[in-house]
XYZ file of N, CA and C in Angstrom:
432
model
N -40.009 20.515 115.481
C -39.512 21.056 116.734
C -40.631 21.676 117.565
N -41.329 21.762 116.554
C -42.609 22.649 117.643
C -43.614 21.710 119.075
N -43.538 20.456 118.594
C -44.182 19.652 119.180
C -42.676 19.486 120.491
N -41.613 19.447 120.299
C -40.947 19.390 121.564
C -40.879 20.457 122.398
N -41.365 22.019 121.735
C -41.383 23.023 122.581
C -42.587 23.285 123.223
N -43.888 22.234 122.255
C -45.038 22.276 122.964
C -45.113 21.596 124.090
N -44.608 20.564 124.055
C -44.500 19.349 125.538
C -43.569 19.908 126.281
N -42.665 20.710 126.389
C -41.756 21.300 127.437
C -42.495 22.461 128.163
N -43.233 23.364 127.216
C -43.914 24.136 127.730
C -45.036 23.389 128.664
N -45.964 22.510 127.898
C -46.532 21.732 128.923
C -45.910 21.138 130.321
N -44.714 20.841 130.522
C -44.177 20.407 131.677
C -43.765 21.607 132.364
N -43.250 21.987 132.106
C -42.962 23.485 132.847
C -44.225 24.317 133.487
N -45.555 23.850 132.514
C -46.763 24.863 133.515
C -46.925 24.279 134.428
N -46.481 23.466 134.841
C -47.126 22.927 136.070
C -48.184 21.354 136.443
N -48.644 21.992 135.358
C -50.281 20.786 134.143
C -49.830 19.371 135.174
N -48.557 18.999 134.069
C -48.106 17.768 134.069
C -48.067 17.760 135.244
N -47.375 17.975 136.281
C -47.530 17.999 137.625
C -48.442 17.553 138.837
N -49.295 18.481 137.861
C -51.008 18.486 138.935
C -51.372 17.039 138.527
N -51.369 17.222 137.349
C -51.925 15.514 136.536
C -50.914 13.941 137.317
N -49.922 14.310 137.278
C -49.172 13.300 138.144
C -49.201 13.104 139.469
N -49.695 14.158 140.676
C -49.871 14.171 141.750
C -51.532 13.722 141.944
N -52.540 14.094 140.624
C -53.611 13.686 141.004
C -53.341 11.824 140.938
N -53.123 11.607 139.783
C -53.315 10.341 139.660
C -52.499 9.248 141.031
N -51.379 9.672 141.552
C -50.603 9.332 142.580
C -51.610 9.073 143.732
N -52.640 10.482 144.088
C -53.073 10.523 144.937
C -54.207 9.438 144.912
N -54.876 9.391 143.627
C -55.953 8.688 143.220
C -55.724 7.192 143.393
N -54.521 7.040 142.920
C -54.043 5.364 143.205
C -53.833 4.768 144.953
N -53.381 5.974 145.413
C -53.212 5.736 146.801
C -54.845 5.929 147.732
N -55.479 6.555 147.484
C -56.459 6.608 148.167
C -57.563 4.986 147.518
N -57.368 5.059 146.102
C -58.100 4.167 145.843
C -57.227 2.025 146.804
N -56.130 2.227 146.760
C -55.380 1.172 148.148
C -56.254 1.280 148.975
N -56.174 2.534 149.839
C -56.530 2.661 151.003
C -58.285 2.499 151.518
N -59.055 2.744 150.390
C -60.436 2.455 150.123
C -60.756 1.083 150.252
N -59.772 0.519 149.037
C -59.803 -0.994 149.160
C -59.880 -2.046 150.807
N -58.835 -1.173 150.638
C -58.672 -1.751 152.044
C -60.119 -1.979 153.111
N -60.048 -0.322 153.464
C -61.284 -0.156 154.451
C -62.202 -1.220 154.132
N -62.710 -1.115 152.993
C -63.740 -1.984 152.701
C -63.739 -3.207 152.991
N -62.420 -3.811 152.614
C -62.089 -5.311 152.903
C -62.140 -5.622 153.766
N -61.494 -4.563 154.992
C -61.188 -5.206 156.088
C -62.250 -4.617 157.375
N -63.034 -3.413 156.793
C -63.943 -3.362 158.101
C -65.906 -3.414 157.567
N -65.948 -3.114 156.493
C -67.140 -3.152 155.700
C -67.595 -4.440 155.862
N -66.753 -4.755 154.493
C -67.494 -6.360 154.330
C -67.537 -7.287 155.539
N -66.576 -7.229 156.424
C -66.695 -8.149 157.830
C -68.101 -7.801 158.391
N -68.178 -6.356 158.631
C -69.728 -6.058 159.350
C -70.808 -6.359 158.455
N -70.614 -6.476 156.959
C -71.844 -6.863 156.419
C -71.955 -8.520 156.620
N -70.916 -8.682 156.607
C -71.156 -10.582 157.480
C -71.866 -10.699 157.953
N -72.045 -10.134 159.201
C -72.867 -10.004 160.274
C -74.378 -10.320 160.064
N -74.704 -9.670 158.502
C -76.071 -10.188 158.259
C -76.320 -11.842 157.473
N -75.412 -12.327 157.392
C -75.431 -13.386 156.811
C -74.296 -14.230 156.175
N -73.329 -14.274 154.825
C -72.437 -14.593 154.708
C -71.331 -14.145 155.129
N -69.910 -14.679 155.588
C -68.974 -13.771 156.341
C -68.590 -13.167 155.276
N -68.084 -14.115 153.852
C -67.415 -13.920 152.905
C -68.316 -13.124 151.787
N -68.169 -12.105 151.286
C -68.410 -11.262 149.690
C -68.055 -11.970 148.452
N -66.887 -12.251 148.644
C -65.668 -12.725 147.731
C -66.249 -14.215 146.962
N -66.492 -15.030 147.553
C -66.856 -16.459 146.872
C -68.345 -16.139 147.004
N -69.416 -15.272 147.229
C -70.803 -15.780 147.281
C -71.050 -15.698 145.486
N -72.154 -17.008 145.218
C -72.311 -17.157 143.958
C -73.753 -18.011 143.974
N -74.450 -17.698 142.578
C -75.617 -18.332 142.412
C -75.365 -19.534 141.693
N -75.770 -20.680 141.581
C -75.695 -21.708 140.645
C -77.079 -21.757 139.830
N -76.983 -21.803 138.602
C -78.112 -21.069 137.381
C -77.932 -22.441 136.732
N -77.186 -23.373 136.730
C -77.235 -24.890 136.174
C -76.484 -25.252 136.494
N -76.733 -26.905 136.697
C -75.461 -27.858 137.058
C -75.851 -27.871 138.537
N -74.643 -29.417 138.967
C -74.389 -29.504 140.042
C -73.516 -28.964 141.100
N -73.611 -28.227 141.667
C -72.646 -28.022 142.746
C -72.244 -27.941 144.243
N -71.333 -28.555 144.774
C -71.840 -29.239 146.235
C -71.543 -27.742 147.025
N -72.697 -27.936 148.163
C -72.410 -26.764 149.076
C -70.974 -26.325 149.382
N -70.762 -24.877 149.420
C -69.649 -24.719 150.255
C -68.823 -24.381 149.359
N -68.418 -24.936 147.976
C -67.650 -24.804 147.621
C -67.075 -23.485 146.892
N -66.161 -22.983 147.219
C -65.504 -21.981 146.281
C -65.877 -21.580 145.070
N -65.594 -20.149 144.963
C -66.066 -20.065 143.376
C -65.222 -20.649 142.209
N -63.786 -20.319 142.967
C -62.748 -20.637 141.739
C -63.128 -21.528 141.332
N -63.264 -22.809 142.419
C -63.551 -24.296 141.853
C -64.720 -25.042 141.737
N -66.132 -23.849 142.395
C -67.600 -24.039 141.416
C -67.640 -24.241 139.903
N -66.370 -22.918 139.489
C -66.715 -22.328 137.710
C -65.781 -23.905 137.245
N -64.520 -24.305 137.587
C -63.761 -25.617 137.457
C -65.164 -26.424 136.687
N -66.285 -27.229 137.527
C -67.356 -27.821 137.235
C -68.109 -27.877 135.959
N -67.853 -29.281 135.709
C -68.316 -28.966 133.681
C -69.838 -28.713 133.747
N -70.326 -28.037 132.949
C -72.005 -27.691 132.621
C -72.512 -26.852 133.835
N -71.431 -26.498 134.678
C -72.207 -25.607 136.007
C -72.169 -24.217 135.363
N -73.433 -23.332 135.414
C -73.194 -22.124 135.193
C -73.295 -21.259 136.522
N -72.612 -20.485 136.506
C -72.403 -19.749 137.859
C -72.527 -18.492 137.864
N -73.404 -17.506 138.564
C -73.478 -16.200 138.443
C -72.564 -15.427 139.996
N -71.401 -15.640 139.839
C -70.924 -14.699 140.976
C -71.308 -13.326 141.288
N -71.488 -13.010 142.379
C -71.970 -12.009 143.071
C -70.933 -10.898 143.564
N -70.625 -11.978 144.253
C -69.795 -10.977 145.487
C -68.894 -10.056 145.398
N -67.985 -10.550 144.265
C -66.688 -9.901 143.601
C -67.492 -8.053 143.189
N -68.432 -8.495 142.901
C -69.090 -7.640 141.994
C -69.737 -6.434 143.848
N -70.130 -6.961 144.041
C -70.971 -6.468 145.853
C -69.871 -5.471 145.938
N -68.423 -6.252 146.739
C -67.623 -5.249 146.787
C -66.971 -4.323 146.034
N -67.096 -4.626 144.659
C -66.159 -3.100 144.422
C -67.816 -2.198 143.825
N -69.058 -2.383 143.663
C -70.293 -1.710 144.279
C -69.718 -0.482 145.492
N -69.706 -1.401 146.652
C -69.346 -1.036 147.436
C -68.202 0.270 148.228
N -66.730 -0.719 147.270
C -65.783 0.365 147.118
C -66.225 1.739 146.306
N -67.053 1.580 145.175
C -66.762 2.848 144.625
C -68.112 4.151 145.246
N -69.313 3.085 146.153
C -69.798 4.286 146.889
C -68.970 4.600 147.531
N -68.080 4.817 148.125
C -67.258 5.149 149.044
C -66.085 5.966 148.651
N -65.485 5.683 147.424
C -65.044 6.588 146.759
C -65.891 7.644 146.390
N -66.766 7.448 145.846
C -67.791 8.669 145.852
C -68.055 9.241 146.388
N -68.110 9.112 147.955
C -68.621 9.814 148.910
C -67.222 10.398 149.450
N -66.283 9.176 149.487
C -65.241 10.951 149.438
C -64.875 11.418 148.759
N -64.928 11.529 147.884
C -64.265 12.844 146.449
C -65.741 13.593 146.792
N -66.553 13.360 147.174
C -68.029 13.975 147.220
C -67.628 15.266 148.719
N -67.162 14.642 149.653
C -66.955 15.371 150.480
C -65.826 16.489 150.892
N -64.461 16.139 149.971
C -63.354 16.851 149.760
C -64.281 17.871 149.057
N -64.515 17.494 147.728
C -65.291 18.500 146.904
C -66.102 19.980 147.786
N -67.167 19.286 148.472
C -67.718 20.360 149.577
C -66.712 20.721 150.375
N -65.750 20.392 150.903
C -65.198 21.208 151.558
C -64.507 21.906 151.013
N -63.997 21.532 149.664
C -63.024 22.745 148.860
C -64.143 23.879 149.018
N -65.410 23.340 147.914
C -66.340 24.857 148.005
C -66.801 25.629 149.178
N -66.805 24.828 150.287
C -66.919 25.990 151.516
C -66.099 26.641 151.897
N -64.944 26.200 151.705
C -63.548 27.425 151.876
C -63.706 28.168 150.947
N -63.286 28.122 149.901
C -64.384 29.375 148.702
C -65.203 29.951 148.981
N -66.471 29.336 148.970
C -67.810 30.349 149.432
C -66.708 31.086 150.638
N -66.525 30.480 151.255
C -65.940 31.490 152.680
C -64.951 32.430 152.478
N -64.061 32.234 152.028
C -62.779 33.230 151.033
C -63.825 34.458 150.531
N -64.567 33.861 149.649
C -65.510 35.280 148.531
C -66.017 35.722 149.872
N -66.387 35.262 150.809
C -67.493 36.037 151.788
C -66.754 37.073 152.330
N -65.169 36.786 152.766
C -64.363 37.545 153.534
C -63.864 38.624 152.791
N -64.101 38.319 151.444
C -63.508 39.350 150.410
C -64.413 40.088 150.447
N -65.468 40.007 149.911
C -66.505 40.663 150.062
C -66.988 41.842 150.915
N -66.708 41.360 152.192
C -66.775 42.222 153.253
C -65.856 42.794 153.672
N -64.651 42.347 153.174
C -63.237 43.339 153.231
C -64.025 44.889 152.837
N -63.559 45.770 153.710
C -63.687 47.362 153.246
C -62.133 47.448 151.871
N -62.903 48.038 150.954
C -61.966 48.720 149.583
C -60.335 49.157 150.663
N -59.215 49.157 150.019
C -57.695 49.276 149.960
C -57.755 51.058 150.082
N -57.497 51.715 150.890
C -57.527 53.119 151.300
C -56.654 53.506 149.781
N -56.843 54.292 149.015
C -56.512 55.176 147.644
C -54.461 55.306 148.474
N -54.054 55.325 147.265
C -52.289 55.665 147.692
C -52.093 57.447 147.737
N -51.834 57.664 148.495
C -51.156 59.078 148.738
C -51.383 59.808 147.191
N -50.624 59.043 146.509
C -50.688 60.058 145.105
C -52.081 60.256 144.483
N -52.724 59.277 144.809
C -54.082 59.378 144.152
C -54.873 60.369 145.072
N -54.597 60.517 146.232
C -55.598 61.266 147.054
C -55.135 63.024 146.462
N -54.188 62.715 146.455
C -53.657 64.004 146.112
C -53.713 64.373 144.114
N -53.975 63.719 143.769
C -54.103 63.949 142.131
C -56.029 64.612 142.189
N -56.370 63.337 142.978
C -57.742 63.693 143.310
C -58.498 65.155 143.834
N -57.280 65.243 145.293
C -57.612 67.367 144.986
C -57.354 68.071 143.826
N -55.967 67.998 143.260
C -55.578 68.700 142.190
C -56.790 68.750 141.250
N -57.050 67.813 141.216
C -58.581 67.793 140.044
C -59.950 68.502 140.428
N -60.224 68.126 141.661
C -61.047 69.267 142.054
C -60.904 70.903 142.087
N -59.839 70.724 142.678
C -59.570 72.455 142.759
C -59.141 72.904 140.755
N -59.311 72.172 140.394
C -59.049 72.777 138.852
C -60.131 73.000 138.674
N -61.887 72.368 139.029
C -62.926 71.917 138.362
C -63.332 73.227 138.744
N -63.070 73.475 140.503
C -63.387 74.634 141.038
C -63.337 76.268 140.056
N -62.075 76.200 139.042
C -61.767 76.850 138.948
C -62.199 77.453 137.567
């Protein structure tokens, strides 16, 4: 029974929660990465030369006629094929993931650094009535 009161307690802190909203978030941003990349990256890296990422490939043996696809380069008996591209873009995708979890990151810590700064310079919570007054009582005893 202990192991079902341990996993309830675990769901109840919250844990499970955070852990399910990260990964949610992680799956969705990692879509949305995909995307970008697909659809505005790799087009502008066209620009320097192949349009396509996706089918560029080396031929390392064998025959293979220009042009053709990778799916149906690798098809080709004795062709060895070193695909590239597949590989380029998700390169690609995960600088970019990097660079934003890189940049959320800094901005979490500058709201922090900035929070501690404001704390910091907060002036101390004025003493409560009773304390100011326990505080004479104690003097005028010391006085005495």
């Amino acid at each position: 029974m202990s192991l079902v009161k341990e996993f309830r307690e675990f769901v109840g802190s919250g844990s499970a929660v955070d852990l399910a909203v990260g990964v949610l978030a992680a799956g969705a941003l990692g879509k949305i990465l995909q995307s970008f990349v697909d659809e505005m990256i790799i087009p502008l890296t066209g620009l320097l030369g192949k349009v396509s990422w996706a089918d560029a490939y080396v031929v390392l043996k064998g025959d293979v006629p220009a042009g053709k696809a990778l799916v149906e380069a690798r098809k080709i008996d004795g062709a060895v094929i070193l695909g590239y591209g597949q590989f380029m873009t998700v390169a690609v995708n995960t600088l970019i993931l990097v660079f934003a979890v890189f940049m959320v990151v800094k901005a979490i810590n500058s709201m922090k650094k900035k929070q501690a700064e404001e704390a910091a310079a907060a002036p101390p919570p004025a003493p409560a009535a009773q304390e100011v007054l326990l505080t004479e009582i104690r003097d005028l005893l010391k006085t005495k």
